[in-house]
mmCIF file of C-alpha atoms in Angstrom:
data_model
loop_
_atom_site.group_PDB
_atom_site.id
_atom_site.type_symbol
_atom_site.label_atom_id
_atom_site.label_comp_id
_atom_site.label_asym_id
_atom_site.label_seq_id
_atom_site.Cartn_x
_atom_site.Cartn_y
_atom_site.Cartn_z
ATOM 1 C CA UNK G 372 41.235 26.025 -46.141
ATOM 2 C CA UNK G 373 39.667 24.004 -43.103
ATOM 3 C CA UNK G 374 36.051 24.516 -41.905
ATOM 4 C CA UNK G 375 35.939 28.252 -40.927
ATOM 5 C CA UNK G 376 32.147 28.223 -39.611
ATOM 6 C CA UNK G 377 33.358 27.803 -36.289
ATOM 7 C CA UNK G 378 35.450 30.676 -36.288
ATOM 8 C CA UNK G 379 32.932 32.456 -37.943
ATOM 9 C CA UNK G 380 30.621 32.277 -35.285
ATOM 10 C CA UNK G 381 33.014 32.322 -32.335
ATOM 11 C CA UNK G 382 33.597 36.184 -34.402
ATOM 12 C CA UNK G 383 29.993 36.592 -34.626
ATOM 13 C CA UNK G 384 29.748 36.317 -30.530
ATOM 14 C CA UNK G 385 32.380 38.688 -29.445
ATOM 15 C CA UNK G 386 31.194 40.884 -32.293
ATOM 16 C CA UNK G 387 27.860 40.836 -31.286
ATOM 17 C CA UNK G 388 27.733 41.317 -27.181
ATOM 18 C CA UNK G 389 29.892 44.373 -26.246
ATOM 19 C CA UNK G 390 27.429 45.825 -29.271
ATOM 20 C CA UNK G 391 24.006 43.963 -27.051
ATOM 21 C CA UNK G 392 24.815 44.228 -23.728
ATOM 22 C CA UNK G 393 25.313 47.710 -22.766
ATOM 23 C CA UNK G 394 21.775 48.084 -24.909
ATOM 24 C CA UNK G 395 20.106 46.206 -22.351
ATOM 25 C CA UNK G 396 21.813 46.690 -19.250
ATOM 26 C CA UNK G 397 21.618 51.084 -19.634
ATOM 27 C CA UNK G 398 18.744 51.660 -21.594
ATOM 28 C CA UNK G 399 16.194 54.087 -19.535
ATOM 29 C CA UNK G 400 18.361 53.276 -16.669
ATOM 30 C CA UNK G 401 19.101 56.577 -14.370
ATOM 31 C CA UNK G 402 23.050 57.259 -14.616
ATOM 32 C CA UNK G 403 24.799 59.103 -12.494
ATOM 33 C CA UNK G 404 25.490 62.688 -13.839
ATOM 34 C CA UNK G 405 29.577 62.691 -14.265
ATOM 35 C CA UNK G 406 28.895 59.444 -16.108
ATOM 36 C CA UNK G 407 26.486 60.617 -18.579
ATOM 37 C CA UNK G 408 28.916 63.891 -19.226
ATOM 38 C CA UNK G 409 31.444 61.228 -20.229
ATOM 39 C CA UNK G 410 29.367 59.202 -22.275
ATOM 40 C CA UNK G 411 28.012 62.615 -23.934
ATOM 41 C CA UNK G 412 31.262 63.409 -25.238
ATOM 42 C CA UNK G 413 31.862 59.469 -27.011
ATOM 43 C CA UNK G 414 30.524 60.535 -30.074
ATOM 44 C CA UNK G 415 32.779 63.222 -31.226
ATOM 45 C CA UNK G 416 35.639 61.058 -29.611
ATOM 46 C CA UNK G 417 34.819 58.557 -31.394
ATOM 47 C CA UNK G 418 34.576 60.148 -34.407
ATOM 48 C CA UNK G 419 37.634 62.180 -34.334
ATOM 49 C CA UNK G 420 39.608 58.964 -33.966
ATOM 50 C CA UNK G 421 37.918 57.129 -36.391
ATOM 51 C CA UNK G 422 38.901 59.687 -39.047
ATOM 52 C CA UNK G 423 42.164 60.753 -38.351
ATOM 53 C CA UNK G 424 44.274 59.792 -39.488
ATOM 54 C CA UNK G 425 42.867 56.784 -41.945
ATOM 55 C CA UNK G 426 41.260 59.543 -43.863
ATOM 56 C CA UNK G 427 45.015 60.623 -45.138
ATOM 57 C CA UNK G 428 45.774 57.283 -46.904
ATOM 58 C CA UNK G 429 42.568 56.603 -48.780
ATOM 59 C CA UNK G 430 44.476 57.015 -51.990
ATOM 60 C CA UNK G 431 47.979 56.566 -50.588
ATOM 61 C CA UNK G 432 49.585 57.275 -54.306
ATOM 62 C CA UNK G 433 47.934 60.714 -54.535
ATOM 63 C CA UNK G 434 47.202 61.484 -51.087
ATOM 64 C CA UNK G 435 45.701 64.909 -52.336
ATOM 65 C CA UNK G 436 42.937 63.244 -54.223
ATOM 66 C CA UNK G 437 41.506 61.986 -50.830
ATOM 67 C CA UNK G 438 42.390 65.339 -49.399
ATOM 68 C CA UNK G 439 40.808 67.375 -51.728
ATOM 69 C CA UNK G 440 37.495 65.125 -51.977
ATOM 70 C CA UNK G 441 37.436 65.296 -47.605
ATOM 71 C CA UNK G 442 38.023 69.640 -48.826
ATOM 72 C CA UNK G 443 34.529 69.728 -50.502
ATOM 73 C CA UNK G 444 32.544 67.927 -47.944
ATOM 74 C CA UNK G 445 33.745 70.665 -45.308
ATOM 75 C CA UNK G 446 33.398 73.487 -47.425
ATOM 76 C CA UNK G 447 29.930 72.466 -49.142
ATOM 77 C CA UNK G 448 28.916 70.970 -45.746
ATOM 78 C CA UNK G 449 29.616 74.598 -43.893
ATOM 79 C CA UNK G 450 27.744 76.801 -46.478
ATOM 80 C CA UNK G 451 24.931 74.615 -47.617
ATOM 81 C CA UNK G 452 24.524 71.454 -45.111
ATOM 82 C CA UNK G 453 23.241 67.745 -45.666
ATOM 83 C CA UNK G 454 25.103 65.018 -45.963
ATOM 84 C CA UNK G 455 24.246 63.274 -49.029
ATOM 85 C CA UNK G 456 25.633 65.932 -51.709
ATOM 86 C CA UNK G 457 28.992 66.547 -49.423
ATOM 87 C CA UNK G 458 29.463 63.068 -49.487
ATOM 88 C CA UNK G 459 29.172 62.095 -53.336
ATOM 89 C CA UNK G 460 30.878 65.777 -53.948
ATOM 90 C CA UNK G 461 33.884 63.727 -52.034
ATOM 91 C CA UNK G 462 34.127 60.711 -54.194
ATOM 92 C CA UNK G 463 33.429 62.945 -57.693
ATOM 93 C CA UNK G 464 36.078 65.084 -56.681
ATOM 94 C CA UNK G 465 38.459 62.375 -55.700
ATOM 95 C CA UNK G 466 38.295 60.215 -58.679
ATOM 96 C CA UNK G 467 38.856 63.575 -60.912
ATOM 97 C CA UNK G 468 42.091 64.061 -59.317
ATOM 98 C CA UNK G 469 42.613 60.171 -59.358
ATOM 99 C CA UNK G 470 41.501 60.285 -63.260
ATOM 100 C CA UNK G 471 43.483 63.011 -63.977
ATOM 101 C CA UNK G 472 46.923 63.048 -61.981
ATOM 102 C CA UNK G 473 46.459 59.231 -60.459
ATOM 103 C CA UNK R 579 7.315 59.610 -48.271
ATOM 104 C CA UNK R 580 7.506 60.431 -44.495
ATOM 105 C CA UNK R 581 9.930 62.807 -42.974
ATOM 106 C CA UNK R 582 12.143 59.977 -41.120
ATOM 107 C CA UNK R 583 12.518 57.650 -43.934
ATOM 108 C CA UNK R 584 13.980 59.813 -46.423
ATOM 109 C CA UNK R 585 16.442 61.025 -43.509
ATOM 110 C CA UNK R 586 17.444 57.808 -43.207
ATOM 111 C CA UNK R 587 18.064 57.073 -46.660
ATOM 112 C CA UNK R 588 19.738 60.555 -47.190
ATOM 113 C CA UNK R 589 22.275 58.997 -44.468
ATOM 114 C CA UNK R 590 21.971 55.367 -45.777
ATOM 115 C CA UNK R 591 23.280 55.865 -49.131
ATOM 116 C CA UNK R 592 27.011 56.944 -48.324
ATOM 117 C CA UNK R 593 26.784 54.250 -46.045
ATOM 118 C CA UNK R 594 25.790 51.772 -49.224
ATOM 119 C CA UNK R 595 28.190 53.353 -51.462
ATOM 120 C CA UNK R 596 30.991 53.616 -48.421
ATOM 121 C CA UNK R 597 30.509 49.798 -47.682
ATOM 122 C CA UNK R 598 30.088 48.249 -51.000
ATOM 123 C CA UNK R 599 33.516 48.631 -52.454
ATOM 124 C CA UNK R 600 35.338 47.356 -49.020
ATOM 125 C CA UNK R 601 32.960 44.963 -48.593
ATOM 126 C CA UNK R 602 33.672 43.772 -52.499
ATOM 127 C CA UNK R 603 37.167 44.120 -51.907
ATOM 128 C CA UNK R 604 36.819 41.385 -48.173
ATOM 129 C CA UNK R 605 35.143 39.126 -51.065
ATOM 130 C CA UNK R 606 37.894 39.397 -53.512
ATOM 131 C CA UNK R 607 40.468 39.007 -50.717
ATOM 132 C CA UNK R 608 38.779 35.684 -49.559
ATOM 133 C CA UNK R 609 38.450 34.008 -52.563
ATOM 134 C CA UNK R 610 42.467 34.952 -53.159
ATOM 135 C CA UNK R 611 43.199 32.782 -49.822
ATOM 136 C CA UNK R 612 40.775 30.045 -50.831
ATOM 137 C CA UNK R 613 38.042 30.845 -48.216
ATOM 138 C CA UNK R 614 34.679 29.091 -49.695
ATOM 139 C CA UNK R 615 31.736 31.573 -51.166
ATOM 140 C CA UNK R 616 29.516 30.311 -49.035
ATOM 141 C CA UNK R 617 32.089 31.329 -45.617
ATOM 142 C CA UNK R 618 32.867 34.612 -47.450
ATOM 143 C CA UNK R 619 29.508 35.001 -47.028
ATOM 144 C CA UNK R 620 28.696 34.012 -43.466
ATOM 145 C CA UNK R 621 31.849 36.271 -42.354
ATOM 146 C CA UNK R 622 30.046 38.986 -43.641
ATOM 147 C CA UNK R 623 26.104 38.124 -42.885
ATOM 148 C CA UNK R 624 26.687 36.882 -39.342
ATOM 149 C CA UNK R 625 30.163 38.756 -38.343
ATOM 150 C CA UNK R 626 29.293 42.323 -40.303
ATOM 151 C CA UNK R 627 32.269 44.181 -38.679
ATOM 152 C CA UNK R 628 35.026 45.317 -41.425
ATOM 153 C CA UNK R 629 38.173 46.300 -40.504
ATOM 154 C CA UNK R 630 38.437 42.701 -38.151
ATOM 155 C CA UNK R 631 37.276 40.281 -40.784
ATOM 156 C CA UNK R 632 39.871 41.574 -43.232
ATOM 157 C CA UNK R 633 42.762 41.086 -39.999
ATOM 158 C CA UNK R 634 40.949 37.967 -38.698
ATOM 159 C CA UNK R 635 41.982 36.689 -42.979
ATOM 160 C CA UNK R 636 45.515 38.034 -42.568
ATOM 161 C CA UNK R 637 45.778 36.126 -39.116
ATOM 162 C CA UNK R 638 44.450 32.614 -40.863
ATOM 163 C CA UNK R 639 47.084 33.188 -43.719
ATOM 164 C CA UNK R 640 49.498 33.325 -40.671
ATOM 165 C CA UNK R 641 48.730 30.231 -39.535
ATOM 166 C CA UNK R 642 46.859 31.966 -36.243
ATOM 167 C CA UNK R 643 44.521 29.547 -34.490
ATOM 168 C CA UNK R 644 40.862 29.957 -34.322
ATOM 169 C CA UNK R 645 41.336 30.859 -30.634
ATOM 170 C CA UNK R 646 43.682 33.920 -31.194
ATOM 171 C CA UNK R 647 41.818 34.862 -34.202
ATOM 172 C CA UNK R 648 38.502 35.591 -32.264
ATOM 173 C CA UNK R 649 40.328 37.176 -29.349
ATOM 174 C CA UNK R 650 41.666 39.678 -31.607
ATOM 175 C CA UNK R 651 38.666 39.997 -33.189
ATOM 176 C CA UNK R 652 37.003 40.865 -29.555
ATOM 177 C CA UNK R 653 39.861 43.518 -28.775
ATOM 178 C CA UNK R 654 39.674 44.984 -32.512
ATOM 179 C CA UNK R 655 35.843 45.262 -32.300
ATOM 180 C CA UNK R 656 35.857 45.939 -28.467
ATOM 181 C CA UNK R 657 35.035 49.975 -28.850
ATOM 182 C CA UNK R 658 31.534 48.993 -29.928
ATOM 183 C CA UNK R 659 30.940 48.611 -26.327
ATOM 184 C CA UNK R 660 31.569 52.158 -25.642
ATOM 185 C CA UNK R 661 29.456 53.410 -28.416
ATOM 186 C CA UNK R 662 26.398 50.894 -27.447
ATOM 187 C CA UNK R 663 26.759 52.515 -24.185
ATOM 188 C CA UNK R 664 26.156 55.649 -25.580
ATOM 189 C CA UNK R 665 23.279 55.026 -27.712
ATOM 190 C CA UNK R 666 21.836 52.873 -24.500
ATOM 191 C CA UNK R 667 21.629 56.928 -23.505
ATOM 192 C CA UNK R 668 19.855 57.841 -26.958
ATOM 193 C CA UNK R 669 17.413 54.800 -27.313
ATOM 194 C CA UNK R 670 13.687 56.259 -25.460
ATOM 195 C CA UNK R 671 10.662 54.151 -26.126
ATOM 196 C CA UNK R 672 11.484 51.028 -28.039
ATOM 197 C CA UNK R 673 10.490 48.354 -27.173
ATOM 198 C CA UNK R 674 13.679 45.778 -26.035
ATOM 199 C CA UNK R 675 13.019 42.511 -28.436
ATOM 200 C CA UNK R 676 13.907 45.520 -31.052
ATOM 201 C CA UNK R 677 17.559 45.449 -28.850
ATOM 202 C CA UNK R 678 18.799 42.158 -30.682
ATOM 203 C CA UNK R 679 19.062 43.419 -34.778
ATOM 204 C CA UNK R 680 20.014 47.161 -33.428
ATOM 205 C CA UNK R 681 23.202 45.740 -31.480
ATOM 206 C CA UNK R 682 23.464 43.536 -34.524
ATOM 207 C CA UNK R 683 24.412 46.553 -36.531
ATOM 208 C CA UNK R 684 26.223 49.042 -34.312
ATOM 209 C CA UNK R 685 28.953 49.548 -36.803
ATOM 210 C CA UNK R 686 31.230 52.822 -36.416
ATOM 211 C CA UNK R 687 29.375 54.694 -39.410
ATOM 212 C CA UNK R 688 26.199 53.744 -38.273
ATOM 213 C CA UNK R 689 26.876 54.565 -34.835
ATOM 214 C CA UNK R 690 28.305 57.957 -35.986
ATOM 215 C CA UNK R 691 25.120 58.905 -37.961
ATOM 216 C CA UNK R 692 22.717 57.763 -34.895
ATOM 217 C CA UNK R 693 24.692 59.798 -32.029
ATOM 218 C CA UNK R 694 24.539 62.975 -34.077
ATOM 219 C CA UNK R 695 21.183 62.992 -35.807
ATOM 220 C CA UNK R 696 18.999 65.707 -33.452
ATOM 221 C CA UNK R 697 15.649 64.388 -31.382
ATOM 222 C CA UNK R 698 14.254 61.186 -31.400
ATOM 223 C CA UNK R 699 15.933 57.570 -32.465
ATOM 224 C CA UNK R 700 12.865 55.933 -34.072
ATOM 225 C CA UNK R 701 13.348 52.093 -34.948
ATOM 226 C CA UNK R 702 12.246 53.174 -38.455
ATOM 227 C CA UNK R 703 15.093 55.456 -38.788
ATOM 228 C CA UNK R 704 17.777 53.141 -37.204
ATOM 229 C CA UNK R 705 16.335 50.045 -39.188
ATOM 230 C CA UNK R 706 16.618 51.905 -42.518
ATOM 231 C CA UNK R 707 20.288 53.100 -41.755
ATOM 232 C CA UNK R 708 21.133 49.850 -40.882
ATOM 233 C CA UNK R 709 19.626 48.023 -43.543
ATOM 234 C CA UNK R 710 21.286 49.734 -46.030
ATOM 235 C CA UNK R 711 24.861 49.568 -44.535
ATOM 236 C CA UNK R 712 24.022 45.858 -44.148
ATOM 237 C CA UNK R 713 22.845 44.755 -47.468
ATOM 238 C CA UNK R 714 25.896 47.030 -49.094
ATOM 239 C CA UNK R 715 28.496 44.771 -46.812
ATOM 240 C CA UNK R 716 26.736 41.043 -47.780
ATOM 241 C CA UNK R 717 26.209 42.431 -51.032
ATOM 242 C CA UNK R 718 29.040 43.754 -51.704
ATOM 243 C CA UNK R 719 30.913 40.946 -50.516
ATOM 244 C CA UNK R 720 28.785 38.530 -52.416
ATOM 245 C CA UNK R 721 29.565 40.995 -55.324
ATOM 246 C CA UNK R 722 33.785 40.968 -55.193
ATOM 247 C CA UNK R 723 33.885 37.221 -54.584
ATOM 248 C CA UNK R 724 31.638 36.021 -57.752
ATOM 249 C CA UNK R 725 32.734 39.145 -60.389
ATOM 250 C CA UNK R 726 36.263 39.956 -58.687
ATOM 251 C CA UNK R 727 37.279 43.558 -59.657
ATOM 252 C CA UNK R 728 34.187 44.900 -61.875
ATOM 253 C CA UNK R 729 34.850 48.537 -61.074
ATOM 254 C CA UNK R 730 37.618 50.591 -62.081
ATOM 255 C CA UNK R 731 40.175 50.502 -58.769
ATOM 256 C CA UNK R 732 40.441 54.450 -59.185
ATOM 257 C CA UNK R 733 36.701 54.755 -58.512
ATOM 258 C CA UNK R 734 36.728 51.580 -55.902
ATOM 259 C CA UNK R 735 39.388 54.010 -53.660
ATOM 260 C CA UNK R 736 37.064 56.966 -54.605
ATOM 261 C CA UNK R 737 34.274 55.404 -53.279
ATOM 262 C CA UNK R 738 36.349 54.626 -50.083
ATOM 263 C CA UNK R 739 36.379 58.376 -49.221
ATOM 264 C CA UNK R 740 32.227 58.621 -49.147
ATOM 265 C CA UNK R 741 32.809 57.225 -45.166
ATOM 266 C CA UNK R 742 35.424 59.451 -44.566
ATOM 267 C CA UNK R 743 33.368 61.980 -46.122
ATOM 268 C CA UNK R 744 30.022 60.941 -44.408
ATOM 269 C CA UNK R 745 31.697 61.199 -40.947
ATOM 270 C CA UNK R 746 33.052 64.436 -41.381
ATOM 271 C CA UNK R 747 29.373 65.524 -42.966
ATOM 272 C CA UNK R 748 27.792 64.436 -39.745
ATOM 273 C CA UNK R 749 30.011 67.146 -37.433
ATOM 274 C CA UNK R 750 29.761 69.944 -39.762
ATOM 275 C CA UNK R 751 26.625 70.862 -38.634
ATOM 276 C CA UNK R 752 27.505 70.395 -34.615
ATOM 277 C CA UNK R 753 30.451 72.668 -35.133
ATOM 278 C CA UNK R 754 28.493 75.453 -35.905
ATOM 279 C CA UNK R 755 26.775 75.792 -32.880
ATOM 280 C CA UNK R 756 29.813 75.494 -30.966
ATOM 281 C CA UNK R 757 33.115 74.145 -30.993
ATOM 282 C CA UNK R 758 32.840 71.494 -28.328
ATOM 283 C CA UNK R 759 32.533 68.822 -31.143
ATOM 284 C CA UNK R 760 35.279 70.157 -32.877
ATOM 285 C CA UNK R 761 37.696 70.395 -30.374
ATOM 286 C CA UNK R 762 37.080 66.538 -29.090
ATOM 287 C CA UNK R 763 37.226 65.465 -32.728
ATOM 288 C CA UNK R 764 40.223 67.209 -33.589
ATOM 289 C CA UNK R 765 42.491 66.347 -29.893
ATOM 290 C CA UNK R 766 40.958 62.496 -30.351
ATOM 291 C CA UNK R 767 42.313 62.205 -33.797
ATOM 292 C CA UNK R 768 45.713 63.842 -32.748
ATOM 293 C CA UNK R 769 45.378 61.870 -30.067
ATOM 294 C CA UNK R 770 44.974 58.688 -32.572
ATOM 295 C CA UNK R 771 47.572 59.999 -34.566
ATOM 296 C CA UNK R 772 50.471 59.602 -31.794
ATOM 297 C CA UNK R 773 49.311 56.555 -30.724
ATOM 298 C CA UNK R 774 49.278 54.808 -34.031
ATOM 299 C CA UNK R 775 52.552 56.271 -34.542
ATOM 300 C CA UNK R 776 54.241 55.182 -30.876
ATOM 301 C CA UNK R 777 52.718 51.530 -31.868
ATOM 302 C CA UNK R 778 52.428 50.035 -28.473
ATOM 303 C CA UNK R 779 48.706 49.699 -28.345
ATOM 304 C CA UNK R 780 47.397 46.208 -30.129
ATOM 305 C CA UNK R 781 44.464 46.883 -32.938
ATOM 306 C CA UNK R 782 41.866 48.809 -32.352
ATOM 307 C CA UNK R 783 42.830 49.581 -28.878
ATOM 308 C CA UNK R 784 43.945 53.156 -29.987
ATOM 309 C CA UNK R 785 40.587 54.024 -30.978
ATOM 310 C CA UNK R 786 39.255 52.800 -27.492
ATOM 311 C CA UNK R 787 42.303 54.975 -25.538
ATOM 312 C CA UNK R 788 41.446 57.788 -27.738
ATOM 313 C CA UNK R 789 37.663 57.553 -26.794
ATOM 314 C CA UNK R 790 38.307 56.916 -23.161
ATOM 315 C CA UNK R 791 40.957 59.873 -22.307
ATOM 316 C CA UNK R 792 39.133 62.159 -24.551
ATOM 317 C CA UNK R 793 35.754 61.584 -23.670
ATOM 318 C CA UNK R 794 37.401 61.942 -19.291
ATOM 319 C CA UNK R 795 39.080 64.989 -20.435
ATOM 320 C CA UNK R 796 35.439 66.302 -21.774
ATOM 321 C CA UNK R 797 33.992 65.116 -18.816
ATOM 322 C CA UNK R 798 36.575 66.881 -16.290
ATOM 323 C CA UNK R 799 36.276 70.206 -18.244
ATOM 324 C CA UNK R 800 32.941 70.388 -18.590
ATOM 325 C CA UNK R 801 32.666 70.371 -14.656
ATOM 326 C CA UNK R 802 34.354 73.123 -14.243
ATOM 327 C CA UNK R 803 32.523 75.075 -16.786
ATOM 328 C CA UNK R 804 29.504 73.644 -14.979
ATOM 329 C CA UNK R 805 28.995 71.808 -18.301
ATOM 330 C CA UNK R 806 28.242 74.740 -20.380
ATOM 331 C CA UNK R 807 31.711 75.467 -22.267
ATOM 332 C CA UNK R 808 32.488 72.362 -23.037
#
């Protein structure tokens, strides 16, 4: 393999500015109201689409594994809360079902 | 142990275990196409964005040019923009030399975790979060290169679903209150869903469509509902 450094850091700068700029150009700047109803709602877009649908092919041979382990985290997360016990409920329950039916 | 720091490693440590195994995996995959430990390395210390180092590999196997390979890299990683922009919303009182290693780690998860955690960002809290999704992806990559495959691969893909997991975690809560969050969640990943499947949209660019019609569509409907329905 050639010298990748320079690709690395060519990545490194088109990684790194659409994450800097907007940081420094918005930041305690006064936005127009519309706009900041639109950027309100990013979040949840964002998060939507960055879970469905990946979160069905985790464990593409047993799809339910994955399924079942995302199952917990919503039903622990709705009754009791937090985040750290929904989320290593997920990957106990998942690799049982992997262990046992994978 | 103060209040903010254990937050942040409450929401750190899904990110560590989340990260390390795909991070392990980038390593294993680059020392399979003959990429260097000490590049392996770089691509995750300085670059620290996973899904486009593991296509910007695929594209060098392909014979892609450095060129192409970091313009893909800028469209795959592109919808970090959107979410800076948000946070740019979030950030109150800190101070802007602090700007340069928060951008650095803007990843989706970390993103996710900062736009719904209530009151305050505090640098302690983002630096934590960050810190430990960080050292988990150098780590981790460091990790699969030098000892290849040390955990079981049922438990590697187990520990895959802890992001999943964490993301879905992180709305629970919001949904309670009302279903705004839930309803953008669920028509953005439908949303995602078609798009993926139609396949005109280059990668990465789905998630940015997703966020940009969704979040107008919130926007639009919340005006008529003079922002209180949705």
């Amino acid at each position: 393999m050639n010298n990748l450094i320079p690709l690395i850091m060519g990545m490194a700068a088109v990684t790194y500015l659409p994450r800097l700029v907007p940081l420094f150009l918005l930041t305690d700047k006064k936005i127009p109201k519309r706009l900041d109803r639109f950027l309100q709602c990013i979040p949840a877009a964002s998060l939507g689409a960055l879970v469905i649908p990946g979160m069905f092919s985790v464990t593409p041979e047993v799809p339910a594994a994955a399924i079942l382990g995302i199952g917990f985290t919503i039903v622990y997360g709705l009754f009791k809360g937090g985040i750290l016990l929904p989320v290593l409920g997920a990957v106990a329950v998942t690799y049982t079902v992997l262990l046992h039916w994978g | 142990m103060n209040r903010e720091v254990r937050d942040a490693l409450k929401a750190g440590l899904p990110l560590f275990i989340g990260y390390a195994p795909a991070a392990a995996a980038f390593g294993i995959l680059c020392k399979a196409c003959g990429v260097s430990l000490l590049e392996s390395f770089l691509f995750s210390a300085v670059v620290f964005a996973g899904a486009s180092q593991f296509i910007a590999l695929n594209l060098l196997v392909t014979g892609m040019g450095f060129g192409g390979i970091i313009v893909t890299t800028l469209l795959v990683n592109f919808r970090h923009f959107l979410m800076s922009t948000y946070l740019s919303t979030r950030i109150r009182n800190i101070a802007r030399r602090y700007f340069f290693p928060i951008a650095f780690g803007i990843t989706d998860e970390v993103f996710s975790v900062l736009s719904f955690k209530k009151g305050v960002l505090t640098k302690t809290f983002i630096f934590i979060l960050q810190l430990s999704a960080y050292s988990a992806w150098v780590g981790g990559t460091l990790a699969g290169y030098i000892l290849g495959g040390f955990l079981p691969g049922d438990l590697t893909k187990s520990m895959g679903v802890a992001l999943y997991a964490l993301l879905v975690a992180i709305l629970l809560p919001e949904i309670k209150h009302s279903s705004r969050a839930l309803v953008l969640a669920l028509s953005s990943g439908l949303l995602n869903t078609i798009l993926i499947h139609l396949d005109f949209l280059p990668r990465g660019w789905t998630i940015i469509a997703c966020i940009l019609i969704i979040a107008t569509a919130g926007m639009l409907l919340s005006d008529d509902t003079k922002g209180e329905a949705l």
